[in-house]
Structure formats: structure tokens, C-alpha cells
Amino acid sequence: MIFVTSCSTQKRSVSTNSSKPIHNGSYPAENKSSKNSSTTNSSFSLKEFQNKYDLLLGNKSSGITNLELFRFIDDWLQVPYKYAGKSKTGVDCSGLAALLIKQVYEKTISGSSASIYNQTDPVTKANLKEGDLIFFKINSSNISHMGIYLVNNKFLHASTHGGVVVSD
């Protein structure tokens, strides 16, 4: 079961019926302007960087506009999973989301995936946007995992088996 939510101070009820609205964490698509530039933290040119992520995300032409988000992803991909981790030596799903939201969107979230879910507002799956939080119930009746929506049904998360990855 997947839920998508918006960070807000008010809680709304959510249907677990997949045809109903699901939780979606909406953050502004624009990134911090002070960090915009034509190069990335890596040795890639802007075009090479865009091509790399267009390929990974299945974009036909560069839809990469939030460079701060993709710099973060580039920097954290393949960091190993560590329960309750919040560093490059190991990170879990809620730690990764909190770090990304703080660095890219200058917002603060904290707690487990279930507690973050309870701090957010629902939106419909059709309204998913880059940077939205998505939540999962895996082998449980409770929220037990979360990630950050990118594009084309792909999301960033910290997987127990693969560390920080982009998945479908």
C-alpha cells in the first residue's frame, strides 16, 4: 500500500482504498536559489548531469530543473542502509527524507516514517510532484517505509538491501 502526503500542521484522514486519495508530501518544486549554478558538485557538466538523470528516470528530454535535488541524490546514492542512521556511513528511509527536505527545500521534518506521515496532509496520486513524500505499508498494517517522489513513478529511498537507491 502506498500513501503520498503533504507536510503541514494539520492532519487529515486517509483512505486505504487505492482508488481514493492517497497521502502525498508536497514541497515547492523550486530549490534554494543560492545554490543554483551551471555545474554540479561532481565533475559532470550540467548537460552530462542532466543526461545521467534523464536516463535513470526515463525522461525523453531533460526535465531536470531542480539541480539542488539531483545534487543531493548524486551525493547520497549507494550510501548503505542503517536503521535510524542519518549520515553517509548509513541512513534509513526517514533519515534520508529529513536530510533531503532540509537541504533541498529548507523545511524540517523528523521522526519515524509513521510519525512523519501523521504530520502531513493527503493529496491525490494524480497530483504527485517532484519532492513529494510517499509512504508505504510493507508487511504491516502500519506505515513502515517512505521515500521521495521524483518523476515517471520513480522515487528515492533508503532500501534495507541496497542502501540509497532510485526505484520504480
PDB file of C-alpha atoms in Angstrom, residues 2-167:
ATOM      1  CA  ILE A   2       1.381   3.406  -0.958  1.00  0.00           C
ATOM      2  CA  PHE A   3       0.424   6.749   0.535  1.00  0.00           C
ATOM      3  CA  VAL A   4       1.528  10.196  -0.539  1.00  0.00           C
ATOM      4  CA  THR A   5       1.387  13.256   1.741  1.00  0.00           C
ATOM      5  CA  SER A   6       1.988  16.937   2.090  1.00  0.00           C
ATOM      6  CA  CYS A   7       3.873  18.346   5.056  1.00  0.00           C
ATOM      7  CA  SER A   8       1.532  20.523   7.040  1.00  0.00           C
ATOM      8  CA  THR A   9       0.498  21.104  10.602  1.00  0.00           C
ATOM      9  CA  GLN A  10      -2.986  19.700  10.114  1.00  0.00           C
ATOM     10  CA  LYS A  11      -3.713  16.001   9.878  1.00  0.00           C
ATOM     11  CA  ARG A  12      -6.358  14.628   7.542  1.00  0.00           C
ATOM     12  CA  SER A  13      -7.843  11.170   7.386  1.00  0.00           C
ATOM     13  CA  VAL A  14      -6.669   8.883   4.623  1.00  0.00           C
ATOM     14  CA  SER A  15      -8.465   6.081   2.869  1.00  0.00           C
ATOM     15  CA  THR A  16      -6.548   2.854   2.392  1.00  0.00           C
ATOM     16  CA  ASN A  17      -8.594   2.117  -0.726  1.00  0.00           C
ATOM     17  CA  SER A  18      -6.175   2.582  -3.630  1.00  0.00           C
ATOM     18  CA  SER A  19      -8.877   4.246  -5.752  1.00  0.00           C
ATOM     19  CA  LYS A  20      -9.261   7.001  -3.155  1.00  0.00           C
ATOM     20  CA  PRO A  21      -6.875   9.888  -2.479  1.00  0.00           C
ATOM     21  CA  ILE A  22      -3.564   8.819  -1.043  1.00  0.00           C
ATOM     22  CA  HIS A  23      -1.074  10.763   1.020  1.00  0.00           C
ATOM     23  CA  ASN A  24       1.454  12.866  -0.846  1.00  0.00           C
ATOM     24  CA  GLY A  25       4.136  15.103   0.665  1.00  0.00           C
ATOM     25  CA  SER A  26       4.227  18.234  -1.383  1.00  0.00           C
ATOM     26  CA  TYR A  27       7.131  20.633  -1.226  1.00  0.00           C
ATOM     27  CA  PRO A  28       7.771  23.572  -3.530  1.00  0.00           C
ATOM     28  CA  ALA A  29       9.352  22.487  -6.795  1.00  0.00           C
ATOM     29  CA  GLU A  30      11.805  25.342  -6.703  1.00  0.00           C
ATOM     30  CA  ASN A  31      15.076  24.721  -4.940  1.00  0.00           C
ATOM     31  CA  LYS A  32      17.257  27.086  -2.955  1.00  0.00           C
ATOM     32  CA  SER A  33      18.299  29.758  -5.432  1.00  0.00           C
ATOM     33  CA  SER A  34      21.603  30.422  -3.710  1.00  0.00           C
ATOM     34  CA  LYS A  35      22.871  27.032  -4.834  1.00  0.00           C
ATOM     35  CA  ASN A  36      21.749  27.200  -8.470  1.00  0.00           C
ATOM     36  CA  SER A  37      24.595  27.052 -10.911  1.00  0.00           C
ATOM     37  CA  SER A  38      25.506  25.509 -14.221  1.00  0.00           C
ATOM     38  CA  THR A  39      27.718  22.851 -12.667  1.00  0.00           C
ATOM     39  CA  THR A  40      27.226  20.189 -10.035  1.00  0.00           C
ATOM     40  CA  ASN A  41      29.274  19.008  -7.076  1.00  0.00           C
ATOM     41  CA  SER A  42      30.667  16.264  -9.300  1.00  0.00           C
ATOM     42  CA  SER A  43      32.888  16.650 -12.343  1.00  0.00           C
ATOM     43  CA  PHE A  44      29.874  16.413 -14.693  1.00  0.00           C
ATOM     44  CA  SER A  45      28.914  19.373 -16.841  1.00  0.00           C
ATOM     45  CA  LEU A  46      25.297  20.447 -16.482  1.00  0.00           C
ATOM     46  CA  LYS A  47      24.371  18.625 -19.706  1.00  0.00           C
ATOM     47  CA  GLU A  48      26.153  15.413 -18.641  1.00  0.00           C
ATOM     48  CA  PHE A  49      24.447  15.629 -15.251  1.00  0.00           C
ATOM     49  CA  GLN A  50      21.029  16.101 -16.869  1.00  0.00           C
ATOM     50  CA  ASN A  51      21.692  13.241 -19.304  1.00  0.00           C
ATOM     51  CA  LYS A  52      22.702  10.931 -16.439  1.00  0.00           C
ATOM     52  CA  TYR A  53      19.455  11.530 -14.554  1.00  0.00           C
ATOM     53  CA  ASP A  54      17.261  11.654 -17.662  1.00  0.00           C
ATOM     54  CA  LEU A  55      18.492   8.128 -18.426  1.00  0.00           C
ATOM     55  CA  LEU A  56      17.956   6.923 -14.841  1.00  0.00           C
ATOM     56  CA  LEU A  57      14.468   8.449 -14.643  1.00  0.00           C
ATOM     57  CA  GLY A  58      13.309   7.620 -18.153  1.00  0.00           C
ATOM     58  CA  ASN A  59      12.979  11.243 -19.318  1.00  0.00           C
ATOM     59  CA  LYS A  60      12.986  11.805 -23.070  1.00  0.00           C
ATOM     60  CA  SER A  61      14.413  15.293 -22.733  1.00  0.00           C
ATOM     61  CA  SER A  62      15.796  16.925 -19.666  1.00  0.00           C
ATOM     62  CA  GLY A  63      13.135  17.526 -17.104  1.00  0.00           C
ATOM     63  CA  ILE A  64      15.886  18.124 -14.562  1.00  0.00           C
ATOM     64  CA  THR A  65      15.373  21.661 -13.319  1.00  0.00           C
ATOM     65  CA  ASN A  66      15.806  21.290  -9.555  1.00  0.00           C
ATOM     66  CA  LEU A  67      19.572  20.907  -9.574  1.00  0.00           C
ATOM     67  CA  GLU A  68      19.826  21.037  -5.783  1.00  0.00           C
ATOM     68  CA  LEU A  69      17.592  17.952  -5.536  1.00  0.00           C
ATOM     69  CA  PHE A  70      19.649  15.995  -8.050  1.00  0.00           C
ATOM     70  CA  ARG A  71      22.930  17.103  -6.484  1.00  0.00           C
ATOM     71  CA  PHE A  72      21.622  15.677  -3.219  1.00  0.00           C
ATOM     72  CA  ILE A  73      20.644  12.429  -4.950  1.00  0.00           C
ATOM     73  CA  ASP A  74      24.030  12.203  -6.682  1.00  0.00           C
ATOM     74  CA  ASP A  75      25.788  12.708  -3.365  1.00  0.00           C
ATOM     75  CA  TRP A  76      23.730  10.118  -1.436  1.00  0.00           C
ATOM     76  CA  LEU A  77      23.162   7.315  -3.975  1.00  0.00           C
ATOM     77  CA  GLN A  78      24.540   3.994  -2.709  1.00  0.00           C
ATOM     78  CA  VAL A  79      25.051   5.175   0.879  1.00  0.00           C
ATOM     79  CA  PRO A  80      24.400   1.990   2.900  1.00  0.00           C
ATOM     80  CA  TYR A  81      21.227   1.427   4.891  1.00  0.00           C
ATOM     81  CA  LYS A  82      21.463   1.758   8.663  1.00  0.00           C
ATOM     82  CA  TYR A  83      18.433   1.717  10.942  1.00  0.00           C
ATOM     83  CA  ALA A  84      17.964   5.190  12.491  1.00  0.00           C
ATOM     84  CA  GLY A  85      21.006   6.392  10.528  1.00  0.00           C
ATOM     85  CA  LYS A  86      21.352   9.973   9.345  1.00  0.00           C
ATOM     86  CA  SER A  87      24.869  10.126   7.912  1.00  0.00           C
ATOM     87  CA  LYS A  88      26.984   8.968   4.971  1.00  0.00           C
ATOM     88  CA  THR A  89      28.035   5.912   6.991  1.00  0.00           C
ATOM     89  CA  GLY A  90      24.406   4.747   6.953  1.00  0.00           C
ATOM     90  CA  VAL A  91      20.917   6.172   6.628  1.00  0.00           C
ATOM     91  CA  ASP A  92      17.359   4.893   6.907  1.00  0.00           C
ATOM     92  CA  CYS A  93      14.308   5.999   4.931  1.00  0.00           C
ATOM     93  CA  SER A  94      13.088   8.687   7.333  1.00  0.00           C
ATOM     94  CA  GLY A  95      16.614   9.975   7.937  1.00  0.00           C
ATOM     95  CA  LEU A  96      17.195  10.297   4.188  1.00  0.00           C
ATOM     96  CA  ALA A  97      13.889  12.122   3.708  1.00  0.00           C
ATOM     97  CA  ALA A  98      14.612  14.504   6.595  1.00  0.00           C
ATOM     98  CA  LEU A  99      18.092  15.304   5.266  1.00  0.00           C
ATOM     99  CA  LEU A 100      16.831  15.875   1.718  1.00  0.00           C
ATOM    100  CA  ILE A 101      13.887  18.051   2.791  1.00  0.00           C
ATOM    101  CA  LYS A 102      16.184  20.166   4.992  1.00  0.00           C
ATOM    102  CA  GLN A 103      18.953  20.600   2.397  1.00  0.00           C
ATOM    103  CA  VAL A 104      16.860  20.998  -0.746  1.00  0.00           C
ATOM    104  CA  TYR A 105      13.646  22.618   0.492  1.00  0.00           C
ATOM    105  CA  GLU A 106      14.789  24.242   3.758  1.00  0.00           C
ATOM    106  CA  LYS A 107      11.972  22.568   5.718  1.00  0.00           C
ATOM    107  CA  THR A 108      12.299  20.409   8.807  1.00  0.00           C
ATOM    108  CA  ILE A 109      10.720  17.006   9.369  1.00  0.00           C
ATOM    109  CA  SER A 110      11.745  14.396  11.905  1.00  0.00           C
ATOM    110  CA  GLY A 111      10.719  11.104  13.417  1.00  0.00           C
ATOM    111  CA  SER A 112       9.873   7.709  12.010  1.00  0.00           C
ATOM    112  CA  SER A 113       8.126   7.271   8.680  1.00  0.00           C
ATOM    113  CA  ALA A 114       4.862   6.662  10.584  1.00  0.00           C
ATOM    114  CA  SER A 115       5.207   9.823  12.668  1.00  0.00           C
ATOM    115  CA  ILE A 116       6.142  11.926   9.625  1.00  0.00           C
ATOM    116  CA  TYR A 117       3.094  10.513   7.833  1.00  0.00           C
ATOM    117  CA  ASN A 118       0.917  11.707  10.714  1.00  0.00           C
ATOM    118  CA  GLN A 119       2.292  15.260  10.295  1.00  0.00           C
ATOM    119  CA  THR A 120       1.268  15.505   6.645  1.00  0.00           C
ATOM    120  CA  ASP A 121      -1.812  16.211   4.538  1.00  0.00           C
ATOM    121  CA  PRO A 122      -3.193  13.961   1.800  1.00  0.00           C
ATOM    122  CA  VAL A 123      -3.293  14.789  -1.878  1.00  0.00           C
ATOM    123  CA  THR A 124      -4.224  12.607  -4.810  1.00  0.00           C
ATOM    124  CA  LYS A 125      -1.805  10.374  -6.669  1.00  0.00           C
ATOM    125  CA  ALA A 126      -2.568  12.351  -9.827  1.00  0.00           C
ATOM    126  CA  ASN A 127      -1.060  15.426  -8.158  1.00  0.00           C
ATOM    127  CA  LEU A 128       2.309  13.841  -7.337  1.00  0.00           C
ATOM    128  CA  LYS A 129       5.166  16.282  -7.879  1.00  0.00           C
ATOM    129  CA  GLU A 130       8.924  16.041  -7.665  1.00  0.00           C
ATOM    130  CA  GLY A 131       9.935  16.153  -3.999  1.00  0.00           C
ATOM    131  CA  ASP A 132       6.659  14.767  -2.636  1.00  0.00           C
ATOM    132  CA  LEU A 133       6.874  12.249   0.192  1.00  0.00           C
ATOM    133  CA  ILE A 134       5.462   8.789  -0.399  1.00  0.00           C
ATOM    134  CA  PHE A 135       4.720   6.288   2.360  1.00  0.00           C
ATOM    135  CA  PHE A 136       4.378   2.508   2.353  1.00  0.00           C
ATOM    136  CA  LYS A 137       2.859  -0.226   4.473  1.00  0.00           C
ATOM    137  CA  ILE A 138       5.183  -3.192   3.969  1.00  0.00           C
ATOM    138  CA  ASN A 139       4.107  -6.469   5.592  1.00  0.00           C
ATOM    139  CA  SER A 140       2.243  -4.432   8.179  1.00  0.00           C
ATOM    140  CA  SER A 141      -0.938  -2.515   8.806  1.00  0.00           C
ATOM    141  CA  ASN A 142       1.176   0.497   9.784  1.00  0.00           C
ATOM    142  CA  ILE A 143       3.323   2.896   7.780  1.00  0.00           C
ATOM    143  CA  SER A 144       6.795   1.355   7.787  1.00  0.00           C
ATOM    144  CA  HIS A 145       8.694   2.965   4.895  1.00  0.00           C
ATOM    145  CA  MET A 146       8.911   6.230   2.990  1.00  0.00           C
ATOM    146  CA  GLY A 147      10.625   7.793   0.016  1.00  0.00           C
ATOM    147  CA  ILE A 148      10.762  10.938  -2.094  1.00  0.00           C
ATOM    148  CA  TYR A 149       8.897  11.020  -5.405  1.00  0.00           C
ATOM    149  CA  LEU A 150      10.947  12.076  -8.433  1.00  0.00           C
ATOM    150  CA  VAL A 151       9.235  11.622 -11.829  1.00  0.00           C
ATOM    151  CA  ASN A 152       7.807   8.834 -14.006  1.00  0.00           C
ATOM    152  CA  ASN A 153       6.755   6.772 -10.959  1.00  0.00           C
ATOM    153  CA  LYS A 154      10.349   6.676  -9.700  1.00  0.00           C
ATOM    154  CA  PHE A 155      11.330   7.553  -6.156  1.00  0.00           C
ATOM    155  CA  LEU A 156      14.405   7.880  -3.975  1.00  0.00           C
ATOM    156  CA  HIS A 157      14.592   5.870  -0.761  1.00  0.00           C
ATOM    157  CA  ALA A 158      16.901   4.016   1.584  1.00  0.00           C
ATOM    158  CA  SER A 159      16.387   0.307   0.971  1.00  0.00           C
ATOM    159  CA  THR A 160      17.359  -2.217   3.631  1.00  0.00           C
ATOM    160  CA  HIS A 161      19.079  -4.311   0.951  1.00  0.00           C
ATOM    161  CA  GLY A 162      20.506  -1.717  -1.423  1.00  0.00           C
ATOM    162  CA  GLY A 163      21.031   1.440   0.581  1.00  0.00           C
ATOM    163  CA  VAL A 164      20.032   4.699  -1.097  1.00  0.00           C
ATOM    164  CA  VAL A 165      18.552   3.885  -4.499  1.00  0.00           C
ATOM    165  CA  VAL A 166      16.084   5.117  -7.094  1.00  0.00           C
ATOM    166  CA  SER A 167      13.270   2.591  -7.596  1.00  0.00           C
TER     167      SER A 167
END
